[in-house]
Tab-separated table of C-alpha atoms in Angstrom:
chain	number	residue	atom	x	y	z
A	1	UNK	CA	0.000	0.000	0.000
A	2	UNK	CA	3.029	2.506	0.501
A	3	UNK	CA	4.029	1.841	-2.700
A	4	UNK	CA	1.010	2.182	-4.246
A	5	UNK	CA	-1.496	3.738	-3.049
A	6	UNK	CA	-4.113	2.843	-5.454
A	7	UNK	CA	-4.355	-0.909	-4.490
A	8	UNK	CA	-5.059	0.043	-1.317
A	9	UNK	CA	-7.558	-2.119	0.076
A	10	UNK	CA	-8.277	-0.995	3.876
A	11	UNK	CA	-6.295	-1.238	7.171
A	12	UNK	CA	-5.583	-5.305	7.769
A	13	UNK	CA	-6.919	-4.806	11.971
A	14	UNK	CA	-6.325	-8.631	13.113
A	15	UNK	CA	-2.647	-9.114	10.857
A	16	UNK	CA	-2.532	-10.652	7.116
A	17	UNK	CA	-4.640	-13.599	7.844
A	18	UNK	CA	-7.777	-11.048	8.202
A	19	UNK	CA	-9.633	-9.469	5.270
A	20	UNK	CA	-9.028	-5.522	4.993
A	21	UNK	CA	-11.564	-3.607	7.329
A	22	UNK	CA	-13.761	-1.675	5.053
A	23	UNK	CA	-16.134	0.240	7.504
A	24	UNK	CA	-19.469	-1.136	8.758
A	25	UNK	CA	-21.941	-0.751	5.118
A	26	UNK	CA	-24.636	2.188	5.947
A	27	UNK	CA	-27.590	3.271	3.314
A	28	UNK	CA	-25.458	5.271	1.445
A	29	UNK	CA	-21.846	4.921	2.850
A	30	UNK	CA	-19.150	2.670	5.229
A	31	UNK	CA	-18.792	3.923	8.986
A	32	UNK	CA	-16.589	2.888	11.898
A	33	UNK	CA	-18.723	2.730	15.403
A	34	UNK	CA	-17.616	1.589	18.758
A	35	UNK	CA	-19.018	1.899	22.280
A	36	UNK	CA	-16.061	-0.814	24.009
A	37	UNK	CA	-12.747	0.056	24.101
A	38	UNK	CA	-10.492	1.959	26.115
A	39	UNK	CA	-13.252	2.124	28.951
A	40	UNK	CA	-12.972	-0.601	30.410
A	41	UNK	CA	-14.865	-3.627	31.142
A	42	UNK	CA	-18.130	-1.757	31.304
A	43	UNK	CA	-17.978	-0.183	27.819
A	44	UNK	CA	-19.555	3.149	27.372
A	45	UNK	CA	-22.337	3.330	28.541
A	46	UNK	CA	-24.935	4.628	25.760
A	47	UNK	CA	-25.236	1.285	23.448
A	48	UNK	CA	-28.884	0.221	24.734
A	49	UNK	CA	-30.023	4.032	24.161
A	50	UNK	CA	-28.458	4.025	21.126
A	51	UNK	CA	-30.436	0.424	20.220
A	52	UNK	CA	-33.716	2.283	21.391
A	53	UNK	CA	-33.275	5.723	19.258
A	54	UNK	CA	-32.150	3.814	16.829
A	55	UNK	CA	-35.383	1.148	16.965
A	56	UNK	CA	-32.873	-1.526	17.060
A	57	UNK	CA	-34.549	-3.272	19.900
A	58	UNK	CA	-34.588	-6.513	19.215
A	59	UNK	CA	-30.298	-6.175	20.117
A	60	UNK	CA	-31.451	-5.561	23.326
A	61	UNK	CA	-33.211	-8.818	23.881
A	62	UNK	CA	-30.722	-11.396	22.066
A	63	UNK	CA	-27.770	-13.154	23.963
A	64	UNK	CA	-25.642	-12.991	21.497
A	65	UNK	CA	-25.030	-8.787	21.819
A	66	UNK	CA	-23.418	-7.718	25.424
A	67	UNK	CA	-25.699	-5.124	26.356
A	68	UNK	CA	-22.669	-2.467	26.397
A	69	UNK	CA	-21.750	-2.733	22.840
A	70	UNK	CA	-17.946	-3.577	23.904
A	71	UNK	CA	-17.927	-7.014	22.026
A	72	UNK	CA	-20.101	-6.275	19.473
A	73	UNK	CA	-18.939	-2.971	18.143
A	74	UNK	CA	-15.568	-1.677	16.798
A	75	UNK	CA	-13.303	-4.655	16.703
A	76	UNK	CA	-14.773	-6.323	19.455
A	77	UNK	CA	-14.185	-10.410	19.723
A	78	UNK	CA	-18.096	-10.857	18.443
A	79	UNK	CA	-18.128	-8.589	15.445
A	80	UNK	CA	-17.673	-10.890	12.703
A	81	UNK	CA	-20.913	-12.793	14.016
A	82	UNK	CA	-23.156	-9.685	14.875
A	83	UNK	CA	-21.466	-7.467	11.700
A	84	UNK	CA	-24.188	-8.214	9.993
A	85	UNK	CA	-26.974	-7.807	12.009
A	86	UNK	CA	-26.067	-4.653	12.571
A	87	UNK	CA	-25.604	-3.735	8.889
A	88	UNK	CA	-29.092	-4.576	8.262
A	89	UNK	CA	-30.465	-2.456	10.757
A	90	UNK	CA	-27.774	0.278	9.611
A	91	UNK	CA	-29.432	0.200	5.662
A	92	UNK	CA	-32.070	2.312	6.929
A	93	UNK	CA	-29.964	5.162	8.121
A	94	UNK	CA	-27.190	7.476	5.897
A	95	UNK	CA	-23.716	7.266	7.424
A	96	UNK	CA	-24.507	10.947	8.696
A	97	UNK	CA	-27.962	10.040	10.524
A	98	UNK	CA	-25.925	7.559	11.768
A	99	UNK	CA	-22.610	8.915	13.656
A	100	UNK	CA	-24.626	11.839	14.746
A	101	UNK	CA	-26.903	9.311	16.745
A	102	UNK	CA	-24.152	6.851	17.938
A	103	UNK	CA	-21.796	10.667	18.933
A	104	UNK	CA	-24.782	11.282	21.165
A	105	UNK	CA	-25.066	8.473	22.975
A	106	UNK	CA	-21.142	8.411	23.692
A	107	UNK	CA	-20.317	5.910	21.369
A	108	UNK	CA	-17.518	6.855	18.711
A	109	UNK	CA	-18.150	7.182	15.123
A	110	UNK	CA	-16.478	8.256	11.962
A	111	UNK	CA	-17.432	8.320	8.290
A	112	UNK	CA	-14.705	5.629	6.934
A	113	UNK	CA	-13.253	7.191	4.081
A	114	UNK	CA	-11.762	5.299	1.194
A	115	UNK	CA	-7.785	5.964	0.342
A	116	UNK	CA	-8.362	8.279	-2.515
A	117	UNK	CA	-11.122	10.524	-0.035
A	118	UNK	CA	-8.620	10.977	2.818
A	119	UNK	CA	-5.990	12.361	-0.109
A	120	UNK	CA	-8.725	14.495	-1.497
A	121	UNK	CA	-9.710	16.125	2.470
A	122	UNK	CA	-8.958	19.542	2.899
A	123	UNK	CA	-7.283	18.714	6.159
A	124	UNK	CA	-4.871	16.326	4.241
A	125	UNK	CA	-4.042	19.439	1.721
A	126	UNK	CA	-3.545	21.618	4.266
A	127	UNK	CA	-0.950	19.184	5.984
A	128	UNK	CA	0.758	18.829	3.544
A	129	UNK	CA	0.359	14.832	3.742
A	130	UNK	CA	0.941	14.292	0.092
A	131	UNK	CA	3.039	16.276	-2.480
A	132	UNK	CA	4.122	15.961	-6.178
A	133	UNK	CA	8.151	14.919	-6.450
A	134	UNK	CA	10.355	14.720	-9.563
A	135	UNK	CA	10.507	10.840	-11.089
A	136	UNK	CA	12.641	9.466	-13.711
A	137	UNK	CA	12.074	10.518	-17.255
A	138	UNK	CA	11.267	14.429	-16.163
A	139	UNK	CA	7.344	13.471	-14.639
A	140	UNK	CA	6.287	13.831	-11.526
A	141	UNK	CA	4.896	11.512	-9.043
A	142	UNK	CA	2.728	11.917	-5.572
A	143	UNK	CA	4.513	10.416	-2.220
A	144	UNK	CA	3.999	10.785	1.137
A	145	UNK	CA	5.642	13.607	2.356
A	146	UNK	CA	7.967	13.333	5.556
A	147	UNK	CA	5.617	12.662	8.490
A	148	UNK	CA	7.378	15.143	10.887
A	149	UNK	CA	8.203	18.935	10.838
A	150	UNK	CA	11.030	20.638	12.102
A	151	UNK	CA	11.036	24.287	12.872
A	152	UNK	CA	14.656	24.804	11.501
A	153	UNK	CA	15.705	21.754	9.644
A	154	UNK	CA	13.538	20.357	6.522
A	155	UNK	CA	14.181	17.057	4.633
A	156	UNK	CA	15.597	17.786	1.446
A	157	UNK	CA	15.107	15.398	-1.758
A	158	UNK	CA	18.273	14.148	-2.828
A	159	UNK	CA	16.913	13.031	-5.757
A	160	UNK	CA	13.814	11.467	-7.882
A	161	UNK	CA	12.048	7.964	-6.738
A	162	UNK	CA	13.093	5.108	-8.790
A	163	UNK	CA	11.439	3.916	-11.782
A	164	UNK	CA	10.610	0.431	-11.199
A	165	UNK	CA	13.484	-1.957	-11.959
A	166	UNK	CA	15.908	1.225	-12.328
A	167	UNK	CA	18.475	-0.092	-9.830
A	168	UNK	CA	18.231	-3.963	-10.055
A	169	UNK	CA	21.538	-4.790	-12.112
A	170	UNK	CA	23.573	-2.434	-10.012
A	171	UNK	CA	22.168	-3.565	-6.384
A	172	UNK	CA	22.948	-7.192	-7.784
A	173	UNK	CA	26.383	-6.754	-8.861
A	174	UNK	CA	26.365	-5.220	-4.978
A	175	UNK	CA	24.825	-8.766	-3.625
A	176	UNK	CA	27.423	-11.122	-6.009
A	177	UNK	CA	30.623	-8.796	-4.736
């Protein structure tokens, strides 16, 4: 994925043996939710108002959901099980509808954005995350651009990125000497 962005399939949350997380489907598009996590062994505390505003009240009498959301939501131990049953209660709502709901009931939510929307934000741009280097042949190319910032000293590029296969005779000859 570093190398090329574009095949970029989603973060890989339980190592290479798990498919890429891809956000939890909505009407119109993927979120992340979560009301477990860092809290503890209680979980936040808002799931079964969430499940009532939400009319998903049939959660709130099946064994198989915790009744705090910690297993059940985020990357909890039961979410490939309960994914989706939540997904089909989640088709009703828009992504918005539904972090605003989940936010209020101190769960945390996020659109998930796709690789080529989290280029495009504004607050990517204005970071500076991304930005257009020289590459062989007089093009350009986009990288990612040096994740920290100094107040006096600024990487400098020594040079442009390799074109695919550029350097393999001459690191070779460096292996066989």
């Amino acid at each position: 994925a570093q190398s090329d962005p574009d095949v970029y399939a989603g973060p890989r949350v339980g190592g290479a043996n798990y498919p890429p997380e891809r956000g939890w489907k909505t009407k119109d598009e993927p979120i992340f939710f979560a009301f477990g996590g860092s809290v503890g062994a209680e979980g936040r505390p808002g799931w079964v108002k969430f499940c009532e505003e939400a009319g998903f009240n049939r959660f709130l009498t099946d064994e198989r959901f915790d009744k705090i959301g910690r297993d059940s939501t985020g990357y909890g131990v039961r979410v490939p099980e309960l994914r989706p049953e939540y997904e089909r209660e989640f088709a009703r709502y828009s992504a918005e509808e539904l972090v605003a709901m989940i936010r209020k009931h101190a769960g945390n939510a996020a659109s998930y954005q796709r690789a080529d929307q989290a280029l495009a934000h504004a607050q990517t741009q204005a970071l500076g995350v991304v930005r257009e280097v020289p590459a062989a042949g007089g093009a350009t190319v986009r990288v990612r651009a040096f994740p920290a910032r100094f107040s006096k000293t600024q990487p400098e590029l020594k040079g442009h990125a390799p074109a695919l296969g550029e350097h393999t005779d001459s690191v070779a000859a460096e292996l066989r000497a």
